[in-house]
mmCIF file of C-alpha atoms in Angstrom:
data_model
loop_
_atom_site.group_PDB
_atom_site.id
_atom_site.type_symbol
_atom_site.label_atom_id
_atom_site.label_comp_id
_atom_site.label_asym_id
_atom_site.label_seq_id
_atom_site.Cartn_x
_atom_site.Cartn_y
_atom_site.Cartn_z
ATOM 1 C CA ALA P 1 1.668 -1.738 -12.502
ATOM 2 C CA GLY P 2 -1.060 -4.336 -12.807
ATOM 3 C CA LEU P 3 -4.720 -4.538 -13.820
ATOM 4 C CA ARG P 4 -7.820 -2.588 -12.894
ATOM 5 C CA ALA P 5 -11.209 -2.746 -14.596
ATOM 6 C CA LYS P 6 -14.874 -3.558 -14.262
ATOM 7 C CA MET P 7 -15.739 -7.107 -13.143
ATOM 8 C CA TYR P 8 -17.379 -8.509 -16.252
ATOM 9 C CA GLY P 9 -16.768 -10.976 -19.057
ATOM 10 C CA GLY P 10 -14.163 -10.429 -21.751
ATOM 11 C CA TYR P 11 -10.415 -9.907 -21.982
ATOM 12 C CA HIS P 12 -10.625 -6.180 -21.223
ATOM 13 C CA ASN P 13 -12.384 -6.738 -17.885
ATOM 14 C CA ILE P 14 -11.542 -8.412 -14.573
ATOM 15 C CA ASN P 15 -12.791 -11.983 -14.269
ATOM 16 C CA ASP P 16 -11.578 -15.495 -13.407
ATOM 17 C CA LEU P 17 -9.995 -16.074 -16.814
ATOM 18 C CA VAL P 18 -8.025 -12.814 -16.854
ATOM 19 C CA ILE P 19 -6.855 -13.389 -13.264
ATOM 20 C CA ILE P 20 -5.716 -16.938 -14.113
ATOM 21 C CA GLN P 21 -3.944 -15.915 -17.331
ATOM 22 C CA THR P 22 -2.157 -13.044 -15.622
ATOM 23 C CA THR P 23 -1.018 -15.205 -12.714
ATOM 24 C CA GLN P 24 0.297 -17.903 -15.062
ATOM 25 C CA ALA P 25 2.266 -15.248 -16.961
ATOM 26 C CA LEU P 26 3.566 -13.621 -13.788
ATOM 27 C CA ILE P 27 4.912 -16.926 -12.463
ATOM 28 C CA GLN P 28 6.673 -17.626 -15.762
ATOM 29 C CA HIS P 29 8.174 -14.152 -15.517
ATOM 30 C CA ILE P 30 9.302 -14.787 -11.926
ATOM 31 C CA LYS P 31 10.894 -18.074 -13.021
ATOM 32 C CA CYS P 32 12.973 -16.179 -15.604
ATOM 33 C CA TYR P 33 14.375 -13.808 -12.978
ATOM 34 C CA PHE P 34 14.679 -16.275 -10.089
ATOM 35 C CA PRO P 35 15.156 -19.631 -11.864
ATOM 36 C CA ASN P 36 16.759 -21.453 -8.953
ATOM 37 C CA THR P 37 15.085 -19.805 -5.975
ATOM 38 C CA TYR P 38 11.538 -18.822 -6.953
ATOM 39 C CA GLN P 39 9.870 -21.756 -5.201
ATOM 40 C CA GLN P 40 11.697 -21.225 -1.918
ATOM 41 C CA GLN P 41 11.570 -17.410 -1.961
ATOM 42 C CA GLY P 42 7.874 -17.526 -2.720
ATOM 43 C CA ILE P 43 5.249 -14.842 -3.203
ATOM 44 C CA VAL P 44 3.019 -12.691 -0.959
ATOM 45 C CA ILE P 45 -0.758 -12.645 -1.566
ATOM 46 C CA GLY P 46 -3.353 -10.298 -0.067
ATOM 47 C CA TYR P 47 -6.874 -9.194 -0.906
ATOM 48 C CA ASP P 48 -9.349 -6.506 0.141
ATOM 49 C CA GLY P 49 -13.088 -6.471 0.913
ATOM 50 C CA ARG P 50 -14.460 -5.933 -2.592
ATOM 51 C CA TYR P 51 -16.771 -8.326 -4.362
ATOM 52 C CA ASN P 52 -14.810 -11.327 -5.703
ATOM 53 C CA SER P 53 -11.491 -10.308 -4.118
ATOM 54 C CA LEU P 54 -11.433 -13.475 -2.017
ATOM 55 C CA ARG P 55 -12.405 -15.586 -5.027
ATOM 56 C CA PHE P 56 -9.665 -14.072 -7.196
ATOM 57 C CA ALA P 57 -7.064 -14.472 -4.440
ATOM 58 C CA SER P 58 -8.031 -18.146 -4.132
ATOM 59 C CA ARG P 59 -7.483 -18.623 -7.867
ATOM 60 C CA ILE P 60 -4.076 -16.960 -7.621
ATOM 61 C CA ILE P 61 -2.997 -19.106 -4.676
ATOM 62 C CA SER P 62 -4.144 -22.264 -6.503
ATOM 63 C CA ILE P 63 -1.765 -21.528 -9.379
ATOM 64 C CA CYS P 64 1.164 -20.575 -7.132
ATOM 65 C CA LEU P 65 0.806 -23.834 -5.182
ATOM 66 C CA TYR P 66 0.633 -25.802 -8.438
ATOM 67 C CA TYR P 67 4.086 -24.422 -9.267
ATOM 68 C CA GLN P 68 5.279 -25.468 -5.808
ATOM 69 C CA MET P 69 5.877 -21.897 -4.734
ATOM 70 C CA LYS P 70 5.900 -20.918 -1.095
ATOM 71 C CA VAL P 71 2.862 -18.681 -0.567
ATOM 72 C CA TYR P 72 2.931 -16.086 2.209
ATOM 73 C CA PHE P 73 -0.680 -15.054 2.558
ATOM 74 C CA PHE P 74 -3.255 -13.212 4.630
ATOM 75 C CA PRO P 75 -6.279 -15.505 5.059
ATOM 76 C CA SER P 76 -8.510 -12.563 5.979
ATOM 77 C CA ILE P 77 -8.856 -9.242 4.220
ATOM 78 C CA THR P 78 -5.833 -6.995 4.619
ATOM 79 C CA CYS P 79 -4.644 -3.490 3.810
ATOM 80 C CA THR P 80 -2.414 -2.955 0.796
ATOM 81 C CA PRO P 81 0.587 -1.585 2.769
ATOM 82 C CA LEU P 82 1.186 -4.978 4.365
ATOM 83 C CA VAL P 83 1.832 -6.703 1.023
ATOM 84 C CA PRO P 84 4.905 -4.718 -0.135
ATOM 85 C CA TYR P 85 6.137 -4.599 3.448
ATOM 86 C CA SER P 86 5.894 -8.396 3.719
ATOM 87 C CA ILE P 87 7.716 -8.896 0.417
ATOM 88 C CA ILE P 88 10.736 -7.087 1.828
ATOM 89 C CA GLU P 89 10.532 -8.757 5.245
ATOM 90 C CA LYS P 90 10.157 -12.288 3.836
ATOM 91 C CA LYS P 91 12.556 -11.665 0.913
ATOM 92 C CA ALA P 92 9.886 -12.931 -1.489
ATOM 93 C CA CYS P 93 10.191 -12.758 -5.284
ATOM 94 C CA ALA P 94 7.032 -10.716 -5.713
ATOM 95 C CA GLY P 95 3.602 -9.964 -4.334
ATOM 96 C CA ILE P 96 0.010 -9.555 -5.487
ATOM 97 C CA MET P 97 -2.724 -7.488 -3.885
ATOM 98 C CA VAL P 98 -6.260 -8.031 -5.175
ATOM 99 C CA THR P 99 -7.846 -4.598 -4.987
ATOM 100 C CA ALA P 100 -9.194 -1.784 -7.117
ATOM 101 C CA SER P 101 -8.108 0.747 -4.524
ATOM 102 C CA HIS P 102 -10.496 3.733 -4.627
ATOM 103 C CA ASN P 103 -12.396 2.753 -7.802
ATOM 104 C CA PRO P 104 -16.211 2.353 -7.875
ATOM 105 C CA LYS P 105 -17.861 -0.842 -6.589
ATOM 106 C CA ASP P 106 -18.070 -2.640 -9.962
ATOM 107 C CA ASP P 107 -14.291 -2.636 -10.368
ATOM 108 C CA ASN P 108 -11.529 -4.845 -9.069
ATOM 109 C CA GLY P 109 -7.815 -5.076 -9.718
ATOM 110 C CA TYR P 110 -4.512 -6.868 -9.437
ATOM 111 C CA LYS P 111 -1.499 -4.940 -8.100
ATOM 112 C CA ILE P 112 1.886 -6.514 -8.807
ATOM 113 C CA PHE P 113 4.907 -5.778 -6.618
ATOM 114 C CA TRP P 114 8.449 -6.907 -7.354
ATOM 115 C CA ASN P 115 11.011 -8.218 -4.842
ATOM 116 C CA SER P 116 12.027 -4.634 -4.027
ATOM 117 C CA GLY P 117 8.550 -3.973 -2.619
ATOM 118 C CA THR P 118 7.874 -1.528 -5.447
ATOM 119 C CA GLN P 119 5.150 -1.827 -8.039
ATOM 120 C CA ILE P 120 6.482 -3.095 -11.347
ATOM 121 C CA ILE P 121 7.939 -0.815 -14.029
ATOM 122 C CA PRO P 122 9.330 -1.622 -17.508
ATOM 123 C CA PRO P 123 10.552 -4.073 -18.602
ATOM 124 C CA HIS P 124 8.526 -6.204 -16.170
ATOM 125 C CA ASN P 125 5.067 -5.002 -17.222
ATOM 126 C CA ILE P 126 5.889 -5.401 -20.918
ATOM 127 C CA GLU P 127 7.384 -8.872 -20.465
ATOM 128 C CA ILE P 128 4.426 -10.047 -18.380
ATOM 129 C CA SER P 129 2.007 -8.753 -21.034
ATOM 130 C CA LEU P 130 3.808 -10.777 -23.701
ATOM 131 C CA LEU P 131 3.705 -13.862 -21.499
ATOM 132 C CA ILE P 132 -0.050 -13.456 -21.018
ATOM 133 C CA GLU P 133 -0.385 -13.827 -24.785
ATOM 134 C CA LYS P 134 1.768 -16.960 -24.662
ATOM 135 C CA TYR P 135 0.054 -18.617 -21.672
ATOM 136 C CA LYS P 136 -3.585 -17.938 -22.476
ATOM 137 C CA LYS P 137 -4.859 -21.455 -21.841
ATOM 138 C CA PRO P 138 -5.808 -21.937 -18.181
ATOM 139 C CA LEU P 139 -4.057 -24.722 -16.321
ATOM 140 C CA ASN P 140 -6.148 -27.847 -15.969
ATOM 141 C CA ILE P 141 -6.000 -27.904 -12.159
ATOM 142 C CA HIS P 142 -8.361 -27.682 -9.228
ATOM 143 C CA TYR P 143 -9.026 -24.010 -8.496
ATOM 144 C CA TYR P 144 -9.940 -23.236 -4.919
ATOM 145 C CA GLU P 145 -13.046 -21.160 -4.289
ATOM 146 C CA THR P 146 -12.196 -19.824 -0.822
ATOM 147 C CA ILE P 147 -9.257 -19.489 1.527
ATOM 148 C CA ASN P 148 -10.884 -22.039 3.860
ATOM 149 C CA ASP P 149 -10.766 -24.619 1.063
ATOM 150 C CA ILE P 150 -7.037 -24.040 0.781
ATOM 151 C CA ILE P 151 -6.356 -24.085 4.514
ATOM 152 C CA LYS P 152 -8.091 -27.477 4.859
ATOM 153 C CA GLU P 153 -5.382 -28.944 2.639
ATOM 154 C CA THR P 154 -2.738 -28.100 5.312
ATOM 155 C CA ASN P 155 -0.229 -27.486 2.558
ATOM 156 C CA PRO P 156 3.223 -26.756 4.068
ATOM 157 C CA LEU P 157 3.878 -24.263 1.263
ATOM 158 C CA LEU P 158 1.007 -22.093 2.492
ATOM 159 C CA ILE P 159 2.115 -19.790 5.312
ATOM 160 C CA ASP P 160 -0.225 -17.484 7.212
ATOM 161 C CA ILE P 161 1.850 -14.372 7.990
ATOM 162 C CA THR P 162 -0.910 -12.221 9.481
ATOM 163 C CA ASN P 163 0.227 -11.974 13.098
ATOM 164 C CA GLU P 164 3.925 -11.870 12.293
ATOM 165 C CA MET P 165 3.696 -9.147 9.660
ATOM 166 C CA GLU P 166 1.111 -6.993 11.412
ATOM 167 C CA THR P 167 3.149 -6.934 14.616
ATOM 168 C CA SER P 168 6.365 -6.288 12.701
ATOM 169 C CA TYR P 169 4.752 -3.507 10.668
ATOM 170 C CA TYR P 170 3.296 -1.669 13.649
ATOM 171 C CA ASN P 171 6.585 -1.855 15.518
ATOM 172 C CA LYS P 172 8.505 -0.612 12.488
ATOM 173 C CA VAL P 173 6.148 2.331 12.066
ATOM 174 C CA LEU P 174 6.650 3.247 15.724
ATOM 175 C CA GLU P 175 10.399 2.849 15.442
ATOM 176 C CA LYS P 176 10.824 4.828 12.234
ATOM 177 C CA CYS P 177 7.922 7.233 12.066
ATOM 178 C CA ILE P 178 7.054 8.518 15.517
ATOM 179 C CA TYR P 179 10.288 8.564 17.459
ATOM 180 C CA GLY P 180 10.455 11.865 19.291
ATOM 181 C CA TYR P 181 6.674 11.972 19.720
ATOM 182 C CA GLY P 182 6.919 10.583 23.227
ATOM 183 C CA GLY P 183 3.558 8.814 23.158
ATOM 184 C CA LYS P 184 1.745 11.919 24.416
ATOM 185 C CA ALA P 185 -1.950 11.915 23.601
ATOM 186 C CA PRO P 186 -3.117 14.960 21.620
ATOM 187 C CA PRO P 187 -5.480 17.241 23.561
ATOM 188 C CA PHE P 188 -8.280 16.745 21.034
ATOM 189 C CA ASN P 189 -10.392 14.036 19.406
ATOM 190 C CA ILE P 190 -9.593 12.573 15.980
ATOM 191 C CA CYS P 191 -12.354 11.475 13.607
ATOM 192 C CA TYR P 192 -11.553 8.564 11.267
ATOM 193 C CA THR P 193 -13.268 7.027 8.241
ATOM 194 C CA ALA P 194 -12.252 3.864 6.391
ATOM 195 C CA MET P 195 -14.459 4.805 3.425
ATOM 196 C CA HIS P 196 -16.172 1.367 3.589
ATOM 197 C CA GLY P 197 -12.796 -0.326 3.201
ATOM 198 C CA VAL P 198 -10.323 -2.372 5.196
ATOM 199 C CA GLY P 199 -8.550 0.358 7.156
ATOM 200 C CA ALA P 200 -10.458 0.583 10.454
ATOM 201 C CA PRO P 201 -8.996 -2.398 12.392
ATOM 202 C CA PHE P 202 -5.454 -1.600 11.261
ATOM 203 C CA VAL P 203 -5.680 2.073 12.200
ATOM 204 C CA LYS P 204 -7.264 1.126 15.530
ATOM 205 C CA LYS P 205 -4.335 -1.188 16.303
ATOM 206 C CA MET P 206 -1.834 1.451 15.258
ATOM 207 C CA PHE P 207 -3.443 3.927 17.648
ATOM 208 C CA GLN P 208 -3.153 1.332 20.420
ATOM 209 C CA TYR P 209 0.506 0.628 19.625
ATOM 210 C CA ALA P 210 1.230 4.348 19.715
ATOM 211 C CA SER P 211 -0.625 4.730 23.051
ATOM 212 C CA LEU P 212 -3.058 7.157 21.462
ATOM 213 C CA PRO P 213 -6.696 7.440 22.543
ATOM 214 C CA SER P 214 -9.075 5.645 20.201
ATOM 215 C CA TYR P 215 -10.420 7.643 17.287
ATOM 216 C CA ILE P 216 -14.063 8.637 16.798
ATOM 217 C CA PRO P 217 -15.244 6.413 13.905
ATOM 218 C CA VAL P 218 -17.594 7.369 11.110
ATOM 219 C CA ILE P 219 -19.910 4.474 11.980
ATOM 220 C CA GLU P 220 -21.556 4.303 8.555
ATOM 221 C CA GLN P 221 -18.190 3.894 6.793
ATOM 222 C CA CYS P 222 -15.902 1.946 9.154
ATOM 223 C CA ASP P 223 -17.261 -1.525 8.382
ATOM 224 C CA ILE P 224 -16.424 -3.154 5.051
ATOM 225 C CA ASP P 225 -19.168 -2.574 2.492
ATOM 226 C CA PRO P 226 -18.363 -3.583 -1.119
ATOM 227 C CA ASN P 227 -21.402 -1.577 -2.239
ATOM 228 C CA PHE P 228 -19.813 1.630 -0.908
ATOM 229 C CA SER P 229 -23.351 2.603 -0.041
ATOM 230 C CA THR P 230 -22.683 6.124 1.251
ATOM 231 C CA VAL P 231 -20.209 7.328 -1.413
ATOM 232 C CA LYS P 232 -20.301 7.083 -5.199
ATOM 233 C CA TYR P 233 -16.515 7.372 -5.489
ATOM 234 C CA PRO P 234 -14.802 5.998 -2.356
ATOM 235 C CA ASN P 235 -11.779 8.248 -2.722
ATOM 236 C CA PRO P 236 -10.872 10.731 0.035
ATOM 237 C CA GLU P 237 -9.257 12.926 -2.617
ATOM 238 C CA GLU P 238 -12.753 13.807 -3.831
ATOM 239 C CA GLY P 239 -12.900 16.323 -0.982
ATOM 240 C CA LYS P 240 -16.029 17.500 0.810
ATOM 241 C CA GLY P 241 -18.333 15.169 -1.135
ATOM 242 C CA ALA P 242 -16.509 12.018 -0.052
ATOM 243 C CA LEU P 243 -15.880 13.398 3.452
ATOM 244 C CA LYS P 244 -19.458 14.569 4.073
ATOM 245 C CA LEU P 245 -20.252 11.978 6.770
ATOM 246 C CA ALA P 246 -16.823 12.410 8.341
ATOM 247 C CA ILE P 247 -17.365 16.167 8.610
ATOM 248 C CA GLU P 248 -20.794 15.631 10.198
ATOM 249 C CA THR P 249 -19.350 13.103 12.662
ATOM 250 C CA ALA P 250 -16.444 15.397 13.522
ATOM 251 C CA LYS P 251 -18.769 18.296 14.232
ATOM 252 C CA ARG P 252 -21.019 16.181 16.477
ATOM 253 C CA ASN P 253 -18.064 14.905 18.487
ATOM 254 C CA ASN P 254 -15.934 18.040 18.652
ATOM 255 C CA CYS P 255 -13.119 16.574 16.526
ATOM 256 C CA PRO P 256 -10.935 19.260 14.949
ATOM 257 C CA ILE P 257 -9.046 16.673 12.869
ATOM 258 C CA ILE P 258 -10.390 14.162 10.303
ATOM 259 C CA ILE P 259 -8.281 11.302 8.947
ATOM 260 C CA ALA P 260 -9.544 9.238 6.003
ATOM 261 C CA ASN P 261 -8.259 6.197 4.119
ATOM 262 C CA ASP P 262 -9.392 4.908 0.764
ATOM 263 C CA PRO P 263 -10.865 1.344 0.653
ATOM 264 C CA ASP P 264 -7.542 -0.536 0.570
ATOM 265 C CA ALA P 265 -5.965 1.904 3.059
ATOM 266 C CA ASP P 266 -3.092 3.087 0.875
ATOM 267 C CA ARG P 267 -4.213 6.711 0.611
ATOM 268 C CA LEU P 268 -4.544 9.257 3.350
ATOM 269 C CA ALA P 269 -6.614 12.413 3.538
ATOM 270 C CA VAL P 270 -6.581 14.943 6.360
ATOM 271 C CA ALA P 271 -9.045 17.734 7.070
ATOM 272 C CA GLU P 272 -9.168 20.354 9.807
ATOM 273 C CA LEU P 273 -12.343 21.872 11.195
ATOM 274 C CA LEU P 274 -11.460 25.508 11.792
ATOM 275 C CA ASN P 275 -14.942 26.345 13.056
ATOM 276 C CA GLU P 276 -18.551 25.348 12.411
ATOM 277 C CA GLU P 277 -18.538 26.820 8.914
ATOM 278 C CA ASN P 278 -14.949 26.552 7.731
ATOM 279 C CA ILE P 279 -13.186 23.286 6.864
ATOM 280 C CA ASN P 280 -9.667 23.024 5.498
ATOM 281 C CA ILE P 281 -9.018 19.872 3.458
ATOM 282 C CA PHE P 282 -5.265 19.545 3.076
ATOM 283 C CA SER P 283 -3.885 18.835 -0.365
ATOM 284 C CA GLY P 284 -1.393 16.034 -0.895
ATOM 285 C CA ASN P 285 1.356 18.641 -1.227
ATOM 286 C CA GLU P 286 0.424 20.270 2.074
ATOM 287 C CA ILE P 287 0.320 16.978 3.983
ATOM 288 C CA ALA P 288 3.626 15.995 2.410
ATOM 289 C CA MET P 289 5.307 19.189 3.563
ATOM 290 C CA LEU P 290 4.110 18.655 7.137
ATOM 291 C CA PHE P 291 5.350 15.055 7.053
ATOM 292 C CA ALA P 292 8.708 15.934 5.491
ATOM 293 C CA ASP P 293 9.377 18.676 8.034
ATOM 294 C CA TRP P 294 8.361 16.453 10.935
ATOM 295 C CA ILE P 295 10.364 13.436 9.723
ATOM 296 C CA TRP P 296 13.491 15.519 9.120
ATOM 297 C CA LYS P 297 13.321 17.262 12.509
ATOM 298 C CA ASN P 298 12.895 13.957 14.299
ATOM 299 C CA TYR P 299 15.714 12.385 12.305
ATOM 300 C CA LEU P 300 17.996 15.212 13.418
ATOM 301 C CA LYS P 301 16.883 14.650 17.022
ATOM 302 C CA LYS P 302 17.871 11.017 16.722
ATOM 303 C CA TYR P 303 21.180 11.836 14.982
ATOM 304 C CA PRO P 304 22.082 15.331 16.232
ATOM 305 C CA ASN P 305 25.720 15.256 15.120
ATOM 306 C CA LEU P 306 25.321 14.515 11.407
ATOM 307 C CA THR P 307 28.059 15.913 9.223
ATOM 308 C CA VAL P 308 27.367 17.744 5.963
ATOM 309 C CA SER P 309 28.255 14.621 3.955
ATOM 310 C CA GLU P 310 26.068 12.412 6.168
ATOM 311 C CA LYS P 311 23.101 14.749 5.676
ATOM 312 C CA LYS P 312 23.748 14.564 1.932
ATOM 313 C CA LYS P 313 23.320 10.788 2.146
ATOM 314 C CA CYS P 314 19.739 11.253 3.420
ATOM 315 C CA LEU P 315 17.204 11.087 0.611
ATOM 316 C CA MET P 316 13.716 12.467 -0.008
ATOM 317 C CA SER P 317 11.891 12.258 -3.321
ATOM 318 C CA ALA P 318 8.815 13.445 -5.190
ATOM 319 C CA SER P 319 7.465 13.031 -8.683
ATOM 320 C CA THR P 320 7.730 15.864 -11.150
ATOM 321 C CA VAL P 321 4.020 16.799 -10.919
ATOM 322 C CA SER P 322 4.383 17.582 -7.214
ATOM 323 C CA SER P 323 5.278 20.799 -5.426
ATOM 324 C CA LYS P 324 8.950 21.797 -5.441
ATOM 325 C CA PHE P 325 8.829 22.705 -1.746
ATOM 326 C CA LEU P 326 10.703 19.503 -0.913
ATOM 327 C CA LYS P 327 13.484 20.410 -3.351
ATOM 328 C CA ASN P 328 13.834 23.854 -1.762
ATOM 329 C CA MET P 329 13.810 22.288 1.698
ATOM 330 C CA ALA P 330 16.627 19.943 0.627
ATOM 331 C CA ASN P 331 18.717 22.878 -0.616
ATOM 332 C CA ILE P 332 18.404 24.583 2.759
ATOM 333 C CA GLU P 333 18.637 21.546 5.056
ATOM 334 C CA GLY P 334 21.345 19.712 3.166
ATOM 335 C CA PHE P 335 19.722 16.365 2.369
ATOM 336 C CA THR P 336 19.444 14.962 -1.167
ATOM 337 C CA PHE P 337 16.262 15.423 -3.200
ATOM 338 C CA ILE P 338 15.416 13.494 -6.374
ATOM 339 C CA ASP P 339 12.714 14.395 -8.878
ATOM 340 C CA THR P 340 11.203 11.298 -10.503
ATOM 341 C CA LEU P 341 8.824 10.373 -13.292
ATOM 342 C CA THR P 342 5.120 10.565 -12.491
ATOM 343 C CA GLY P 343 3.752 7.649 -10.488
ATOM 344 C CA PHE P 344 4.511 6.012 -7.177
ATOM 345 C CA LYS P 345 6.188 3.088 -8.885
ATOM 346 C CA TRP P 346 8.844 5.509 -10.171
ATOM 347 C CA ILE P 347 9.299 7.252 -6.835
ATOM 348 C CA GLY P 348 9.678 3.864 -5.175
ATOM 349 C CA THR P 349 12.005 2.274 -7.719
ATOM 350 C CA THR P 350 14.250 5.323 -8.084
ATOM 351 C CA SER P 351 14.572 5.733 -4.317
ATOM 352 C CA TYR P 352 15.143 2.009 -3.843
ATOM 353 C CA ASN P 353 17.998 2.091 -6.362
ATOM 354 C CA TYR P 354 19.647 5.024 -4.577
ATOM 355 C CA VAL P 355 19.560 3.029 -1.342
ATOM 356 C CA LYS P 356 20.724 -0.235 -2.926
ATOM 357 C CA ASP P 357 23.410 1.136 -5.234
ATOM 358 C CA ASN P 358 24.703 4.195 -3.391
ATOM 359 C CA ASN P 359 23.996 3.465 0.279
ATOM 360 C CA TYR P 360 21.580 6.362 0.832
ATOM 361 C CA THR P 361 19.133 6.494 3.734
ATOM 362 C CA PHE P 362 15.659 6.976 2.297
ATOM 363 C CA LEU P 363 13.440 9.094 4.543
ATOM 364 C CA PHE P 364 10.348 10.112 2.616
ATOM 365 C CA GLY P 365 8.741 10.327 -0.805
ATOM 366 C CA TYR P 366 5.441 11.537 -2.196
ATOM 367 C CA GLU P 367 3.328 12.527 -5.145
ATOM 368 C CA VAL P 368 0.666 15.223 -5.193
ATOM 369 C CA GLU P 369 -1.907 12.441 -4.919
ATOM 370 C CA ILE P 370 -2.567 11.704 -1.268
ATOM 371 C CA GLY P 371 -0.126 8.839 -0.805
ATOM 372 C CA PHE P 372 3.298 8.733 0.776
ATOM 373 C CA ILE P 373 6.360 6.532 1.145
ATOM 374 C CA ALA P 374 8.194 6.171 4.441
ATOM 375 C CA HIS P 375 11.744 4.956 4.947
ATOM 376 C CA ASP P 376 12.285 1.329 5.966
ATOM 377 C CA ILE P 377 8.562 0.635 5.612
ATOM 378 C CA SER P 378 8.089 0.231 1.872
ATOM 379 C CA PHE P 379 9.167 1.696 -1.429
ATOM 380 C CA ASP P 380 5.581 1.793 -2.654
ATOM 381 C CA LYS P 381 3.129 4.574 -1.831
ATOM 382 C CA ASP P 382 1.425 1.983 0.328
ATOM 383 C CA GLY P 383 4.161 2.340 2.899
ATOM 384 C CA ILE P 384 2.821 4.738 5.467
ATOM 385 C CA ARG P 385 -0.373 4.853 7.438
#
């Protein structure tokens, strides 16, 4: 659903030329699908804290402005979930997030989201690839180096959506994901690590919005560090190796629960300290089952008089490599379950189509990887934090 590779020269790596060629092709593709509205509908642009992410985002914005497209952007680093969410909220044609997610420090990437808020699937990826071949020559324009260079231009097409979208996102999460919680603080401390990525300020704000006590941070990992100096692979799915500092911090501060994001904050890991020696790191399937049960129970609290047919119009989904617990739960509880192709882009697109074409209410989706989709937040895995 985009590009991800080492930052180096050559067509098979991530560099200025590849970023420019891909953006030129993507805009031509957008023009084919939205010929009369693409400039007004615009595009959403975000970037993370990796080396060159800001530089690549500046190149992308330069090209979008050349084509007179409205650009909804985040001038500072942001978390991936806000990009697909903003696409839906602003009714944009597409969105780009410059990130390599949980890859090693030498990598970067280019995530493409369509107007549905889902990452692209065929035919979009194939058509964009063909257009890259056609539009190889970089535009002869001025390419901005930094966001500040762009802001100085005071271009009316450039719209900073940071405050609007962050506030909207936090409120939507509260509205859709923790109704029934009651804002009661848990009787224990929570340890959190951002894995050297962008997550810490966003999670801190979410805790504040939810009236939760502040988490105990893993100090060494909660500031952005593109070197990822304390972990070789900044992926919470790696288990005890990646969570070593979080486990040490949790033990020192009597935190029975650890929460971890990957560097662009679109993956979630949870661990429980049972005692000094024993640590339970939940699998993606286990976290998903807890979420699904909790979401369904709270949905029934909000709508206690649902009929059998109304329950059937509630939708949860998982890809075929995931546990079938959710399918069994659907058979018992009466909601609809769909099994999709492997990959969050398929979970998102399939669920989105059920909502759009058949008027279903989408509640939750997941894959065995530690990422989840929440209803009314986004149809990409980057939808829930």
